[in-house]
PDB file of C-alpha atoms in Angstrom:
ATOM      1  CA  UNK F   4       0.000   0.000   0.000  1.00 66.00           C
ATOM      2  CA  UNK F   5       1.221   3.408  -1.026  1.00 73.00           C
ATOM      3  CA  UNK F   6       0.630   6.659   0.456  1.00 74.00           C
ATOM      4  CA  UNK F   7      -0.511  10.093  -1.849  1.00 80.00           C
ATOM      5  CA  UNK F   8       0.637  13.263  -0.361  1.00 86.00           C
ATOM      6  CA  UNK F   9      -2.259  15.136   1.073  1.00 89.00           C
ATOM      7  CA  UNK F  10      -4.442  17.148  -1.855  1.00 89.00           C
ATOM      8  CA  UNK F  11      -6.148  20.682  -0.579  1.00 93.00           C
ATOM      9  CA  UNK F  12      -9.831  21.037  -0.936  1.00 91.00           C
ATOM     10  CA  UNK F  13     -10.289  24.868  -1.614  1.00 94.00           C
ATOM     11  CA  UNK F  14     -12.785  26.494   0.479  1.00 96.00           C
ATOM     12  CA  UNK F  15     -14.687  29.197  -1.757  1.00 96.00           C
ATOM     13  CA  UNK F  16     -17.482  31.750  -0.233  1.00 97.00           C
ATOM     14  CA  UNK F  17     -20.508  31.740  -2.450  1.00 96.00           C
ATOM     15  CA  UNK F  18     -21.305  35.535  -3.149  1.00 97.00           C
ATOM     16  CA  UNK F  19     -24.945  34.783  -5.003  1.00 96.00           C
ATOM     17  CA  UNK F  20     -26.093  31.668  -6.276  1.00 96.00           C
ATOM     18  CA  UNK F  21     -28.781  30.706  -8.149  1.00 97.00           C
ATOM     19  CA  UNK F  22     -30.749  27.266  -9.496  1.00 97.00           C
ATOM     20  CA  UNK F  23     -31.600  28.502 -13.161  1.00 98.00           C
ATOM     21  CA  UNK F  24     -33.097  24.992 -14.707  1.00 98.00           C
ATOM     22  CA  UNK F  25     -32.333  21.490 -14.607  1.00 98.00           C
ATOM     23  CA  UNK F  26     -29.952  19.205 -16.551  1.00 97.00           C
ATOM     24  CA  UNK F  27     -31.037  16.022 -17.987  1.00 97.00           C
ATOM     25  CA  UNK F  28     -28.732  13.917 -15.480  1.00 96.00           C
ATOM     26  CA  UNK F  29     -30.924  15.261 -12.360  1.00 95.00           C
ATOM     27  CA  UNK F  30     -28.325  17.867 -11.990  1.00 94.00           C
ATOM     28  CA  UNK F  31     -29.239  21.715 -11.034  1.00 97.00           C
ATOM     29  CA  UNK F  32     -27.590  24.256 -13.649  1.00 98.00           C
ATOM     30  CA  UNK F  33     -26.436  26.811 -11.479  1.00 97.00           C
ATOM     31  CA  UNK F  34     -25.535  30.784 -12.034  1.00 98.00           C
ATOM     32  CA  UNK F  35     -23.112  32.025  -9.204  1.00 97.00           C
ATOM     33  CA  UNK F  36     -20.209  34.474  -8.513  1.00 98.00           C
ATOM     34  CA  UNK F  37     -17.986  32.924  -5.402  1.00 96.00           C
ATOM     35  CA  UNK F  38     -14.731  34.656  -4.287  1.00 97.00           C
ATOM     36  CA  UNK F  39     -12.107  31.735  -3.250  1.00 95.00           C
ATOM     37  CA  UNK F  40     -10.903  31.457   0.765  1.00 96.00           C
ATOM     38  CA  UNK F  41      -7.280  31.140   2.084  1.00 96.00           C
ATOM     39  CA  UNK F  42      -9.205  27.669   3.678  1.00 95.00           C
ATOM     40  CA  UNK F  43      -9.243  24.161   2.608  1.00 94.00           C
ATOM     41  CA  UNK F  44     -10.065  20.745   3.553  1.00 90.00           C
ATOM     42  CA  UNK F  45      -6.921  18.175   2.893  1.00 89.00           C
ATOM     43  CA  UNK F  46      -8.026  14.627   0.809  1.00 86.00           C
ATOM     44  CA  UNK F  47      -5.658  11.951   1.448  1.00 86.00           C
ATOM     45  CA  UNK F  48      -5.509   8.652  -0.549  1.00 84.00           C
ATOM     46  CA  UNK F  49      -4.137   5.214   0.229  1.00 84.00           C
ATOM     47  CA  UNK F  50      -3.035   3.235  -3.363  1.00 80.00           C
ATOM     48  CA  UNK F  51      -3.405  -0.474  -2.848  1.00 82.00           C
ATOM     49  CA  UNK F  52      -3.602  -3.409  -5.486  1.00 86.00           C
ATOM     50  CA  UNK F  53      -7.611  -4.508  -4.730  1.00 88.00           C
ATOM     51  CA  UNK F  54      -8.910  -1.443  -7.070  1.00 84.00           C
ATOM     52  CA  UNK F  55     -11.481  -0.375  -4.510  1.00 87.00           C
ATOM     53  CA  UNK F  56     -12.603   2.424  -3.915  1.00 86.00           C
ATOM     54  CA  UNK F  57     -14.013   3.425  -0.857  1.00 83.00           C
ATOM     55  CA  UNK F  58     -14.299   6.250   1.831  1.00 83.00           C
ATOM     56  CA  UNK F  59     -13.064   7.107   5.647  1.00 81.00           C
ATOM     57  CA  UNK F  60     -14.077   9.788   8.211  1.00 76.00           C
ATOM     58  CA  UNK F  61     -16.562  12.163   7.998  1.00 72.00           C
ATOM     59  CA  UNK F  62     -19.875  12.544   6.281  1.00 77.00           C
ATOM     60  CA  UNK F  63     -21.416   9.554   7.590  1.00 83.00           C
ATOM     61  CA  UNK F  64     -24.607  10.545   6.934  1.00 90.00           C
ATOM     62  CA  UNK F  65     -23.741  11.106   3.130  1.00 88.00           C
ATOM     63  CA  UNK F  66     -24.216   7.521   1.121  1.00 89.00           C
ATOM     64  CA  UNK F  67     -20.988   6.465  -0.721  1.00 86.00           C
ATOM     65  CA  UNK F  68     -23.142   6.435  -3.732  1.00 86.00           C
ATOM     66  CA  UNK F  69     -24.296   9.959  -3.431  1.00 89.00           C
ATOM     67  CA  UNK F  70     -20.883  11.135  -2.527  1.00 89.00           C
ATOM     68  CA  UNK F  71     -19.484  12.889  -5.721  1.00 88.00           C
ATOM     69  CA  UNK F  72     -15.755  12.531  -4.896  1.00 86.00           C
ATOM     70  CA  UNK F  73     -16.094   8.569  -4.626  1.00 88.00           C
ATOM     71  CA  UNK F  74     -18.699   8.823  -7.366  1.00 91.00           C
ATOM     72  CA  UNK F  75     -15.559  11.024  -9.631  1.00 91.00           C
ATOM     73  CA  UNK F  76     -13.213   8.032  -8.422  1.00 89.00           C
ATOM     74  CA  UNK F  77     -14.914   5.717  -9.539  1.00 90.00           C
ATOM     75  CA  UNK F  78     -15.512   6.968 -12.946  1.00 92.00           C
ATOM     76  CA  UNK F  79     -11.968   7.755 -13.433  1.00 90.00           C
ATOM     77  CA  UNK F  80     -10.939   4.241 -12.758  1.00 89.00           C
ATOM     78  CA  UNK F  81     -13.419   2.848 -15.323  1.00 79.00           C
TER      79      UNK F  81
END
């Protein structure tokens, strides 16, 4: 098992955002002017040889299913 060096998660303050429609995929198109913060989250990966992918800490509450950075993962392995 290798280790990734920690990856920051920018934080970003939205300013106005708004839901203007929705996309065929069941996704909102949004309109929205954010100013980035000087705070992130850090994402750290373990690299084994079993090819699965899978999530630790936080968001229990948040399905891995629903969770788009497994759900990103996972299409990038595919």
């Amino acid at each position: 098992m290798s280790f990734c060096d920690p990856w920051p998660a920018p934080a970003k303050i939205n300013l106005f955002l708004h839901i203007v429609g929705r996309r065929p995929d069941g996704f909102h198109r949004l309109q929205t002017v954010f100013q980035f913060v000087d705070w992130c989250d850090w994402l750290s990966f373990e690299i084994d040889d079993s090819g699965v992918i899978s999530r630790h800490g936080g968001l229990e509450h948040v399905p891995e299913e629903a969770d788009l950075t497994v759900r990103a993962a996972r299409l990038l392995q595919a």
